[in-house]
Coordinates of C-alpha atoms and ligand atoms in Angstrom, one line a residue:
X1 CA 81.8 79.0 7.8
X2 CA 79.0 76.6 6.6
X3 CA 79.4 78.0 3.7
X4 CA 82.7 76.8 3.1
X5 CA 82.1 73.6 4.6
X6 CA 79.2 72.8 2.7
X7 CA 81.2 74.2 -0.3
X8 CA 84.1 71.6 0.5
X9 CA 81.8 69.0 0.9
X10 CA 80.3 69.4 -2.4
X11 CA 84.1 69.4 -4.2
X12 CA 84.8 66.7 -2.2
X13 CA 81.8 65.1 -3.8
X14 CA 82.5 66.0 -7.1
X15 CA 86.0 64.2 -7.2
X16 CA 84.3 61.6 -5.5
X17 CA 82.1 61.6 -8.7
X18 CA 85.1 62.2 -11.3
X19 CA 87.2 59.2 -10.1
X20 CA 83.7 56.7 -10.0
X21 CA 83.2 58.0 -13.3
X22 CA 86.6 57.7 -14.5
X23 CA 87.0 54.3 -12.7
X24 CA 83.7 53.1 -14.5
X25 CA 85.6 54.2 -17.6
X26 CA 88.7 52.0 -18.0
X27 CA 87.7 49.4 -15.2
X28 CA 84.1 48.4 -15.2
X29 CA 82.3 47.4 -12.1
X30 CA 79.2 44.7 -12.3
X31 CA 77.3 44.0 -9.2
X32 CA 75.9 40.8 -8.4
X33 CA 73.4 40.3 -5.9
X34 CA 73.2 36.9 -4.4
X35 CA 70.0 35.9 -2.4
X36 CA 67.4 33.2 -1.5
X37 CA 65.6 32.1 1.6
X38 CA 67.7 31.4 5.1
X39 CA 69.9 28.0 4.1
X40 CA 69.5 28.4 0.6
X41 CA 73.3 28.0 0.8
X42 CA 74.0 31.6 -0.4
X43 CA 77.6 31.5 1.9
X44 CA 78.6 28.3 0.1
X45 CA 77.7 29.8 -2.9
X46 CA 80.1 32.8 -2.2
X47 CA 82.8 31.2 -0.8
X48 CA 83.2 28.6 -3.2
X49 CA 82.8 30.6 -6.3
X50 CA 85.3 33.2 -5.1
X51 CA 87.7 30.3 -4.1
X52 CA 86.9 28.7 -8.0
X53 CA 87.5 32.5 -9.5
X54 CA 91.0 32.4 -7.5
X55 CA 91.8 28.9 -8.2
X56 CA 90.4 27.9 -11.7
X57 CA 90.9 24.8 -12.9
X58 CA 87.3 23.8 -12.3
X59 CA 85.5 26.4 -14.3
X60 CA 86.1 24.9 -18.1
X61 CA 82.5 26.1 -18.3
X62 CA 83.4 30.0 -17.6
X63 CA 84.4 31.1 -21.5
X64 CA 87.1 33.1 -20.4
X65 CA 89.2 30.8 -18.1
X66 CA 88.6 27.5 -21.3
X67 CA 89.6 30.4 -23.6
X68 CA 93.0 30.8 -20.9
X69 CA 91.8 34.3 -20.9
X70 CA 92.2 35.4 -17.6
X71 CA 95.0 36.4 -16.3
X72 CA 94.4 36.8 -13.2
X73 CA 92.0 37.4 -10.3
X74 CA 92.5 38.9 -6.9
X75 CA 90.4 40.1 -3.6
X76 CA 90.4 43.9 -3.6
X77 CA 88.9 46.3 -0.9
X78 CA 85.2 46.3 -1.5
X79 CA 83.5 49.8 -2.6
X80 CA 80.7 50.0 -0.2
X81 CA 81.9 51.7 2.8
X82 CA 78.5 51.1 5.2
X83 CA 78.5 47.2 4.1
X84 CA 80.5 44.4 6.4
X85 CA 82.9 42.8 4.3
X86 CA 81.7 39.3 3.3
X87 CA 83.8 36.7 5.6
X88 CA 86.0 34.7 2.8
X89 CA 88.5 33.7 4.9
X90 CA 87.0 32.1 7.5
X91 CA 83.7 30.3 5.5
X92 CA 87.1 28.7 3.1
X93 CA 88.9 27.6 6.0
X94 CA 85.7 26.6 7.5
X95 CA 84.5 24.3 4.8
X96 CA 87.7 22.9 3.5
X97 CA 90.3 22.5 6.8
X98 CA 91.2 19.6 8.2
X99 CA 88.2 18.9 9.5
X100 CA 85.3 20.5 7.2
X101 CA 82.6 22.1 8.5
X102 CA 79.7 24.1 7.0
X103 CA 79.8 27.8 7.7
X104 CA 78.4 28.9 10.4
X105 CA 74.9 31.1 9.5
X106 CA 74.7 34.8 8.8
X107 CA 72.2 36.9 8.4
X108 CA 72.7 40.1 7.1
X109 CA 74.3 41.8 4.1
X110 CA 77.6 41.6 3.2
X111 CA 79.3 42.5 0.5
X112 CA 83.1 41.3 -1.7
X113 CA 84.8 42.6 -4.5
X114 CA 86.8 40.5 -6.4
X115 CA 88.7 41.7 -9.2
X116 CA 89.7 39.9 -12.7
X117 CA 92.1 40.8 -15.1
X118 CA 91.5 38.9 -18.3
X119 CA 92.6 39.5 -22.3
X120 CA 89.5 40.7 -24.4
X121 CA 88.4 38.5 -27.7
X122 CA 88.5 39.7 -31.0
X123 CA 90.3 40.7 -33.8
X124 CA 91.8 43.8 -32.1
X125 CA 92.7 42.1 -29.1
X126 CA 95.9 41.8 -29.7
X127 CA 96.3 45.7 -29.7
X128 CA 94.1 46.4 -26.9
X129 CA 95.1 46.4 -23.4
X130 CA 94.0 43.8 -21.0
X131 CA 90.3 44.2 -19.8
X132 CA 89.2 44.5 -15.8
X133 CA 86.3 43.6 -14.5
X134 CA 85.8 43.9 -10.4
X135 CA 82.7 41.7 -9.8
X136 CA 81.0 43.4 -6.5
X137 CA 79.1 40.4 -5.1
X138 CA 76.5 41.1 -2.6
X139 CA 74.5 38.8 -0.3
X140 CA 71.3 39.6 1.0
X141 CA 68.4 37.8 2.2
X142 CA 65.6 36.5 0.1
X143 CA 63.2 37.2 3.0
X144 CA 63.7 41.0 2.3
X145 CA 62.7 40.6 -1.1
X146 CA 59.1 39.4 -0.3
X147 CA 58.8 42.4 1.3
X148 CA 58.5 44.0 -1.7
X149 CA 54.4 44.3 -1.8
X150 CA 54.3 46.0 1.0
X151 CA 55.6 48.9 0.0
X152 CA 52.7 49.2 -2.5
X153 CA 50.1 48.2 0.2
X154 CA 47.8 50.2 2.7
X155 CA 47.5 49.2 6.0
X156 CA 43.9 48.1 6.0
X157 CA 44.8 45.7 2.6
X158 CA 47.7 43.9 4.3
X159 CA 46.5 42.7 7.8
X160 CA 43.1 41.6 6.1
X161 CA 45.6 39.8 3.6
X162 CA 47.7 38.6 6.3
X163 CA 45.2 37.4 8.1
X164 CA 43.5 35.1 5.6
X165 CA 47.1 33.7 5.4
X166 CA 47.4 32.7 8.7
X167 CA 43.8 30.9 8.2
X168 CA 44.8 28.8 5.8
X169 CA 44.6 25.6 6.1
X170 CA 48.7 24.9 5.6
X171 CA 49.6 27.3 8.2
X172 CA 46.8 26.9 10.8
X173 CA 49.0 24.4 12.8
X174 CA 51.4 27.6 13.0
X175 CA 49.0 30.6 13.5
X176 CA 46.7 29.3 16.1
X177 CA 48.4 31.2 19.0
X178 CA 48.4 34.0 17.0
X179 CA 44.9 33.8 15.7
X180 CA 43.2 32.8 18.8
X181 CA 45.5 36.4 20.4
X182 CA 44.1 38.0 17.0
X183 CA 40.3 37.4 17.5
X184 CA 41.0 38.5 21.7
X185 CA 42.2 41.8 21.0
X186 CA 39.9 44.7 20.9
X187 CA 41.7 46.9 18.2
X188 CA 39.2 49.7 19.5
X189 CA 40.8 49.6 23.0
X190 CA 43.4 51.9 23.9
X191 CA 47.0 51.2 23.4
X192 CA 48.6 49.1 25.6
X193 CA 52.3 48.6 24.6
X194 CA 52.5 45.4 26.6
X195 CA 49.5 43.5 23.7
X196 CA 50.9 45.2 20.7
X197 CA 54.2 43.7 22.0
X198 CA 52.8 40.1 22.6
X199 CA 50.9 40.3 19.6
X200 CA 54.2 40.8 17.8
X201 CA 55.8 38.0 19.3
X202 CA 53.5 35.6 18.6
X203 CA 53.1 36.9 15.1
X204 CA 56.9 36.3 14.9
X205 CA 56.4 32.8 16.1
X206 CA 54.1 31.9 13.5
X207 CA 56.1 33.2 10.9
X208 CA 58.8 31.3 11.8
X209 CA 57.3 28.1 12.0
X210 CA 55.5 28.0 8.8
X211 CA 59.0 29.0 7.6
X212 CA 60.4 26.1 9.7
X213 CA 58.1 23.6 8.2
X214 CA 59.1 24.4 4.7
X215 CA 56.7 27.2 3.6
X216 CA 58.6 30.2 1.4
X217 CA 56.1 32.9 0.8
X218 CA 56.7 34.3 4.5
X219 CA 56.8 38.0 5.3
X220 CA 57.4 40.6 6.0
X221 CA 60.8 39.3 6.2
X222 CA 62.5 41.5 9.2
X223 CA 60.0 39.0 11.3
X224 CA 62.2 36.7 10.3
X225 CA 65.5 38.0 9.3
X226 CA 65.3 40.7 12.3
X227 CA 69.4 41.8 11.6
X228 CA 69.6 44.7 13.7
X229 CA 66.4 45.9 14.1
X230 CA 64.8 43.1 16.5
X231 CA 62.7 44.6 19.6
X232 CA 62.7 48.4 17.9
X233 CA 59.0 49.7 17.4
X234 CA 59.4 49.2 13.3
X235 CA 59.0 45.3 14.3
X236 CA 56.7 45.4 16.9
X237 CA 53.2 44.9 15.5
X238 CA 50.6 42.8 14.1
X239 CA 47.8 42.4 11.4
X240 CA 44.6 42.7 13.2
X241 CA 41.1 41.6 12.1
X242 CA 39.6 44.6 11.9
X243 CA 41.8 47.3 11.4
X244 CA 40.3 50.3 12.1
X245 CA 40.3 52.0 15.2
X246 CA 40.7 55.7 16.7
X247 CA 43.3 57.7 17.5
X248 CA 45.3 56.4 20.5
X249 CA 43.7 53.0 19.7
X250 CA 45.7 49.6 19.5
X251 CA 44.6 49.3 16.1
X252 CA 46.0 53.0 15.4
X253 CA 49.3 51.9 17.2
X254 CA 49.9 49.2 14.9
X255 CA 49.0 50.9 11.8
X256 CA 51.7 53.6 12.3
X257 CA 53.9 51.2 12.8
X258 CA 53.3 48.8 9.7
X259 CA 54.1 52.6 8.0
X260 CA 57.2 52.7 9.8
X261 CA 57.8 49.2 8.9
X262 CA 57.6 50.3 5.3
X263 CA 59.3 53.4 5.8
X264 CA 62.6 53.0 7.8
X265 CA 63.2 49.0 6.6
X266 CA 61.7 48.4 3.1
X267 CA 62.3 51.4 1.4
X268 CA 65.5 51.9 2.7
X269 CA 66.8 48.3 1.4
X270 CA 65.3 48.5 -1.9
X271 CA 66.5 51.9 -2.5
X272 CA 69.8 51.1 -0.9
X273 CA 70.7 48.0 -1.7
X274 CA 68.2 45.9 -4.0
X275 CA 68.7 49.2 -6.2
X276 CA 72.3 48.6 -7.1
X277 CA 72.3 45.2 -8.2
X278 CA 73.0 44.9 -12.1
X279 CA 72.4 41.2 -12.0
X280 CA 70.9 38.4 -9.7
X281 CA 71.1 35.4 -8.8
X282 CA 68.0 33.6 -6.7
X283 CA 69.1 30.3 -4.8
X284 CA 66.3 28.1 -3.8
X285 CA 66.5 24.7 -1.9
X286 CA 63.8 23.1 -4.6
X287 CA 64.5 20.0 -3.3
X288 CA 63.9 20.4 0.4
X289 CA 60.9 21.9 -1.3
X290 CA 60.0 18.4 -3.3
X291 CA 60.5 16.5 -0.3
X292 CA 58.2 18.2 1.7
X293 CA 55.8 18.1 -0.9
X294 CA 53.2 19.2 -3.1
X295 CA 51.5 22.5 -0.4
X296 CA 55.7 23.8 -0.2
X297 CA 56.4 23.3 -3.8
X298 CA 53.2 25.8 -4.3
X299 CA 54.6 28.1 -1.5
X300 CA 57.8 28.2 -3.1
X301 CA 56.1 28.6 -6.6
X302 CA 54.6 31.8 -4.9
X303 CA 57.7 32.6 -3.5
X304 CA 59.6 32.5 -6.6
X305 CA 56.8 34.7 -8.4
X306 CA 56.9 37.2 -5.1
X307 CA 60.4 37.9 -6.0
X308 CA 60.0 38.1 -10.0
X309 CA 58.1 40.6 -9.3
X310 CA 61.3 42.9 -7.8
X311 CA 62.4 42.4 -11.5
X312 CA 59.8 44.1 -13.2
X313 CA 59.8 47.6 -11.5
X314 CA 60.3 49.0 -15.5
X315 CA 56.5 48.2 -15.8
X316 CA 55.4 50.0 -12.6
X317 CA 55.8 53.7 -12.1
X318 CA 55.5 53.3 -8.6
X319 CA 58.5 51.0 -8.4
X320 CA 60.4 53.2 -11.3
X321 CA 61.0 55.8 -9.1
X322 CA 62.7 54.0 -6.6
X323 CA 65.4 51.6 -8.4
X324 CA 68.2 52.7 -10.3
X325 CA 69.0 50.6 -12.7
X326 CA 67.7 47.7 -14.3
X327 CA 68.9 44.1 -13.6
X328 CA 69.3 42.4 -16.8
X329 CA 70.1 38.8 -16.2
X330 CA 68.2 36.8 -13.6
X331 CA 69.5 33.1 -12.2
X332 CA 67.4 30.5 -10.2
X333 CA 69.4 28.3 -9.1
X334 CA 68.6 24.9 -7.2
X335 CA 71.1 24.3 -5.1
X336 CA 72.4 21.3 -3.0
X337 CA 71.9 19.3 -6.9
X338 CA 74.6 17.5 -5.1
X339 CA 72.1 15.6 -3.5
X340 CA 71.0 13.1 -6.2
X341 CA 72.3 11.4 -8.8
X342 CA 73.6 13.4 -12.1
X343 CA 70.7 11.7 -13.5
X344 CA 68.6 13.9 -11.6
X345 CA 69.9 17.0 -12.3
X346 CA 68.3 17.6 -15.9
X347 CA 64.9 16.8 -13.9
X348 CA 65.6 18.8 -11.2
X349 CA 66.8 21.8 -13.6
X350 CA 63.5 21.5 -15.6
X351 CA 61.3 21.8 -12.1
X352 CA 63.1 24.5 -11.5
X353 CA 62.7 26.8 -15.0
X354 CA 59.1 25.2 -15.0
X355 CA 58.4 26.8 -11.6
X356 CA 59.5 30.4 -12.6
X357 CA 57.9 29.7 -15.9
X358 CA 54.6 30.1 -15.1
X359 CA 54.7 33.7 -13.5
X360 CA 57.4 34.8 -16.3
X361 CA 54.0 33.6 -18.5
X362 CA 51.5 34.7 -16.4
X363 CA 52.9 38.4 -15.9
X364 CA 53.7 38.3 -19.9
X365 CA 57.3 39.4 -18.6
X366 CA 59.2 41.5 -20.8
X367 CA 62.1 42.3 -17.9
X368 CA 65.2 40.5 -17.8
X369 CA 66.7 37.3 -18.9
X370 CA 66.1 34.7 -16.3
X371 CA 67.0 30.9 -16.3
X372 CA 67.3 28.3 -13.9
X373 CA 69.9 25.8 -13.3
X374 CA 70.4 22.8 -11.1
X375 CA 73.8 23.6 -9.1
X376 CA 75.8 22.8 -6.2
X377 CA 78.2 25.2 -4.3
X378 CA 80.3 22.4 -2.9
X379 CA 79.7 19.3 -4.0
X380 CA 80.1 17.0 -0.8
X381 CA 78.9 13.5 -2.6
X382 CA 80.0 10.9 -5.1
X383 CA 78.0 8.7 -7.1
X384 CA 77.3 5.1 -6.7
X385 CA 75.6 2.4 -8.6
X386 CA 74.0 -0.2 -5.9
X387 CA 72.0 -3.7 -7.1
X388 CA 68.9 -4.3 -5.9
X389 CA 67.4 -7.2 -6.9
X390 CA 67.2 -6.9 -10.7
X391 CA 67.3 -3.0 -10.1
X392 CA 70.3 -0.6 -10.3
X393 CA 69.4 2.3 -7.6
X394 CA 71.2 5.6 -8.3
X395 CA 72.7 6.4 -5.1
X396 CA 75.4 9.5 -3.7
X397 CA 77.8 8.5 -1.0
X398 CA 78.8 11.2 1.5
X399 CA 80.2 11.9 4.7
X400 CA 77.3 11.8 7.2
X401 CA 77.1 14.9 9.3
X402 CA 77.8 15.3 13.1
X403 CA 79.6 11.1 12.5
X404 CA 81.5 11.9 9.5
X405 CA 81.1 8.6 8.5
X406 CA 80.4 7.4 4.9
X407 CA 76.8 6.7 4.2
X408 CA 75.4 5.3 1.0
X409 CA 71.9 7.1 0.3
X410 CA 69.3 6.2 -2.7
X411 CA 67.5 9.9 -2.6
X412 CA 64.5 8.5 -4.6
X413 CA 63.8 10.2 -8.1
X414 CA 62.8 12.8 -9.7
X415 CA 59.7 12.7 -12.5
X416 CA 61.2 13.4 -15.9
X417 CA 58.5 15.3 -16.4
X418 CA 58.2 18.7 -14.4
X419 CA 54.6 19.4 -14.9
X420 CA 53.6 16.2 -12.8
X421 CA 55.3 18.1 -9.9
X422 CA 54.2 21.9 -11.4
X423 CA 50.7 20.1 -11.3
X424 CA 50.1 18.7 -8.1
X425 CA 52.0 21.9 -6.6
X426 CA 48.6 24.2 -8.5
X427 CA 46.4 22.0 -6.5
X428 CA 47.4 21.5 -3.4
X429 CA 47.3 17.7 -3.3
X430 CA 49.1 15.2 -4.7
X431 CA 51.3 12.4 -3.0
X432 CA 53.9 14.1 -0.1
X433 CA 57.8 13.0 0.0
X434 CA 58.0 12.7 -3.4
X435 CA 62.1 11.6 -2.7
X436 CA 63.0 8.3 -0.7
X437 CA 62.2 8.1 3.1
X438 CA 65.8 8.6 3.5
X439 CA 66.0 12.2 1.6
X440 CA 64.1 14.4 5.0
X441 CA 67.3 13.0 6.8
X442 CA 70.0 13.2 4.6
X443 CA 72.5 15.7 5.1
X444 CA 76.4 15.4 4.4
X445 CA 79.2 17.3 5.9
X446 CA 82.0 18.4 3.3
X447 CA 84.1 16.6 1.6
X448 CA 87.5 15.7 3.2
X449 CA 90.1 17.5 2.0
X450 CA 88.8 18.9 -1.9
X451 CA 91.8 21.2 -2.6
X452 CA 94.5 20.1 -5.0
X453 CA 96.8 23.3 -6.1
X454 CA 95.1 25.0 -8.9
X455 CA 91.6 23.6 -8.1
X456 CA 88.8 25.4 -6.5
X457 CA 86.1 23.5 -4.2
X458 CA 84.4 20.8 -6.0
X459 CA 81.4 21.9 -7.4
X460 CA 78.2 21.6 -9.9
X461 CA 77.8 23.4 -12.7
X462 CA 79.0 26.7 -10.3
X463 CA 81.1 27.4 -14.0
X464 CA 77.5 27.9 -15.9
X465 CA 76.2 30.0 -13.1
X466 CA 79.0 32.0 -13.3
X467 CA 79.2 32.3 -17.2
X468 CA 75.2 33.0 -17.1
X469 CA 76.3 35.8 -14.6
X470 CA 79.1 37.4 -16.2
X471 CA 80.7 35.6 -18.5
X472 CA 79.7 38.1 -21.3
X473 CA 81.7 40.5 -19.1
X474 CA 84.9 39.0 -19.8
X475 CA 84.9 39.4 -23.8
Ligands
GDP501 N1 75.4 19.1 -0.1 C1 75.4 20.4 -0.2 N2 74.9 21.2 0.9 C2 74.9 22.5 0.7 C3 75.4 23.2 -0.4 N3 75.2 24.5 -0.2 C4 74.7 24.7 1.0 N4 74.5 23.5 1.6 C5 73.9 23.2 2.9 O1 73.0 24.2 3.2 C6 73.4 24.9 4.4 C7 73.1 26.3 4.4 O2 74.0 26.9 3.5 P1 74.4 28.5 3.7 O3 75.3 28.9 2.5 O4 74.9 28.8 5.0 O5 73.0 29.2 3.5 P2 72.5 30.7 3.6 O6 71.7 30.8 4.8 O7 71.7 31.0 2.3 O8 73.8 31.5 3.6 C8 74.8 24.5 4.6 O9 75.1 24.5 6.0 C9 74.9 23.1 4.0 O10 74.4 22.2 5.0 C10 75.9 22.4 -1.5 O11 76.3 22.9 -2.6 N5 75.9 21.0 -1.3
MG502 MG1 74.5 33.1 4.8

């Protein structure tokens, strides 16, 4: 009886096989993972590029659609059976009803497939039959990406590491409580499940407001991104001082855990997940990051390099063994661009590719091709010239959020030239707010009304993320 059961099993498997294979064939699937830090804007992202894919008129920058190449595009049930479906329906209707809202937040992984039919290029194209091309888009959050390092790092290594963290000088204002629980703890003692579980909680707390104030290079991310695993043992511990300790000892307690940390979260999404993505694209509030000055613009520098690091697992055997394939196209996008003038947005792009620069140098980085971009989802502004004195100020003009009244904001500017922000990011100092006074405050609801038939959502430069991303995929 098992034997035939297992034997159906495997058949079943093997047709299960034939028809991927065959389906990979003729109708070629490309997955795209879509990530960044909590309010990156990774839903807006989604929504309004699928809603631009349906609706095209706004993507003259996508090859295909100025080429009138595609023929058409469609929502089609998604191939991941253990993935919620990615909530289209309601985040469109959210953002662009009668009375737009932003999306309300998510935080797990969720996954759409959206399939385009298009006519290939080429002197043959004529006889050829149309191409297909179902874009699997998957979002996932950044936080689980810096999580990375940890699967390559004892115990011992990471709560010495983590503790030196939580001593620095940026975060101190954050990691007292926990410290000052840290140095009480005898990690000797034996375990008590009601300290490892305090320690936990105020570890958690820390995390979360160092993340709060604008920090990036957080982890390990489940601390902050819990999805379903908040209050299991896997998330209950803590780095201690000194790590060592006997068996049956709080500091023995925790070290398991950290490995079951590694073992039943990390592992399991890179393997899972992180594995299947064939290309990515990395959102990052950079200007949230400006603003808040030059000590966030070096956490997100670290951030950024953190999660470079995912992308070059064909240099490390360790990593090898664990992903499938091989992304080969890598986006950084700075979102929200929407925010300042178009002015701005060569300055804000040049930050950006500046930023992820350096580690791409530093690492001598052979992996795949990255670039960054300055971008908004959904572009909730318009632009406005305003005198001041002798002085034209470059100013957006949006619908204020929570009043929904108009307000006329100068954001401040940008330097032209990236390396006065890359600088003062390196060492720590430099002058903070580097936007207007108003910038910290500014925050717009969407647009009234964007839709016109045949239009998407109004957007930045979404069409050159979207060419960057798979545009070659539509030839
Ligand atoms: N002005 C503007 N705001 C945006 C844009 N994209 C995202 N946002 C803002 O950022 C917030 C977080 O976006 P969301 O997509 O939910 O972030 P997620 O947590 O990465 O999924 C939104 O509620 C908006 O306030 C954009 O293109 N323009
Ligand atoms: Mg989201």
């Amino acid at each position: 009886m098992t034997f035939i059961a297992d034997f159906a099993d495997d058949a079943l498997r093997l047709v299960e096989d034939t028809t991927r294979r065959a389906g990979s064939l003729f109708e070629p699937s490309l997955r795209i993972g879509v990530t960044g830090l909590n309010r990156a804007g990774k839903t807006v992202f989604i929504t309004s590029l699928v809603a631009n894919l349906l609706e095209r008129e706004r993507m003259t920058r996508l090859s295909a659609q100025r080429e009138g190449r595609i023929e058409a595009a469609m929502l089609r049930p998604q191939p991941s059976a253990d993935v919620p479906r990615f909530d289209y329906e309601a985040h469109l209707a959210a953002m662009t009803g009668p009375n737009p809202v932003w999306p309300s937040s998510t935080r797990r992984t969720s996954e759409l497939r959206l399939s385009i039919r298009f006519r290939r290029t080429g002197l043959l194209s004529s006889l050829s039959s149309d191409g297909v091309l179902h874009l699997d888009i998957v979002d996932y959050p950044g936080e689980w990406l810096l999580d990375l390092p940890l699967l390559n790092t004892k115990w011992e290594d990471w709560a010495r590491r983590s503790i030196e963290a939580a001593r620095r000088p940026e975060r101190a204002a954050h990691s007292a409580a926990f410290l000052a629980w840290a140095k009480r703890v005898d990690g000797t003692a034996p375990v008590d499940e009601a300290t490892a579980r305090e320690g936990a909680a105020l570890f958690a707390e820390y995390l979360k407001a160092a993340r709060g104030a604008g920090l990036s290079a957080v982890s390990p991310g489940r601390f902050l991104m819990p999805g379903d695993l908040a209050g299991t043992p896997a998330l209950t511990f803590a780095p201690l001082p000194d790590p060592d300790g006997p068996r049956g000892s709080l500091a023995r307690l925790m070290r398991d855990r950290y490995e079951a940390y590694r073992r039943v979260v990390v592992r399991p999404f890179f393997q899972n997940h992180f594995a299947k993505v064939d290309r990515q694209i990395v959102l990052i509030d950079a200007l949230s990051a400006i603003d808040a000055g030059p000590r966030a613009v070096a956490d997100l520098r670290a951030a950024m390099s953190d999660i470079l690091e995912c992308f070059r697992h064909g240099e490390k055997s360790w990593l090898g063994s664990l992903m499938g394939r091989r992304v080969d196209r890598l986006l950084f996008a700075a979102t929200k661009a929407d925010h300042v003038h178009h002015t701005q947005h060569d300055a804000l792009q040049a930050i950006t590719a500046a930023l992820v620069r350096e580690s791409i140098d530093r690492a001598a980085y052979k992996g795949a091709r990255v670039e960054a971009l300055a971008m908004a989802s959904l572009r909730a502004t318009v632009e406005q010239e305003v005198r001041e004195g002798g002085e034209v100020l470059h100013c957006v003009r949006g619908r204020g959020i929570g009043t929904g009244e108009e307000v006329v904001v100068y954001p401040g500017q940008l330097p032209d030239d990236p390396s006065v922000i890359v600088e003062a990011a390196r060492r720590g100092v430099g002058e903070e707010g580097w936007l207007s006074d108003d910038y910290g405050f500014m925050r717009f609801a969407p647009p009234l009304r964007p839709g016109k038939p045949g239009y998407g959502p109004p957007h930045l430069r979404l069409d050159m993320a979207a060419e960057f991303l798979f545009g070659d995929r539509l030839a």
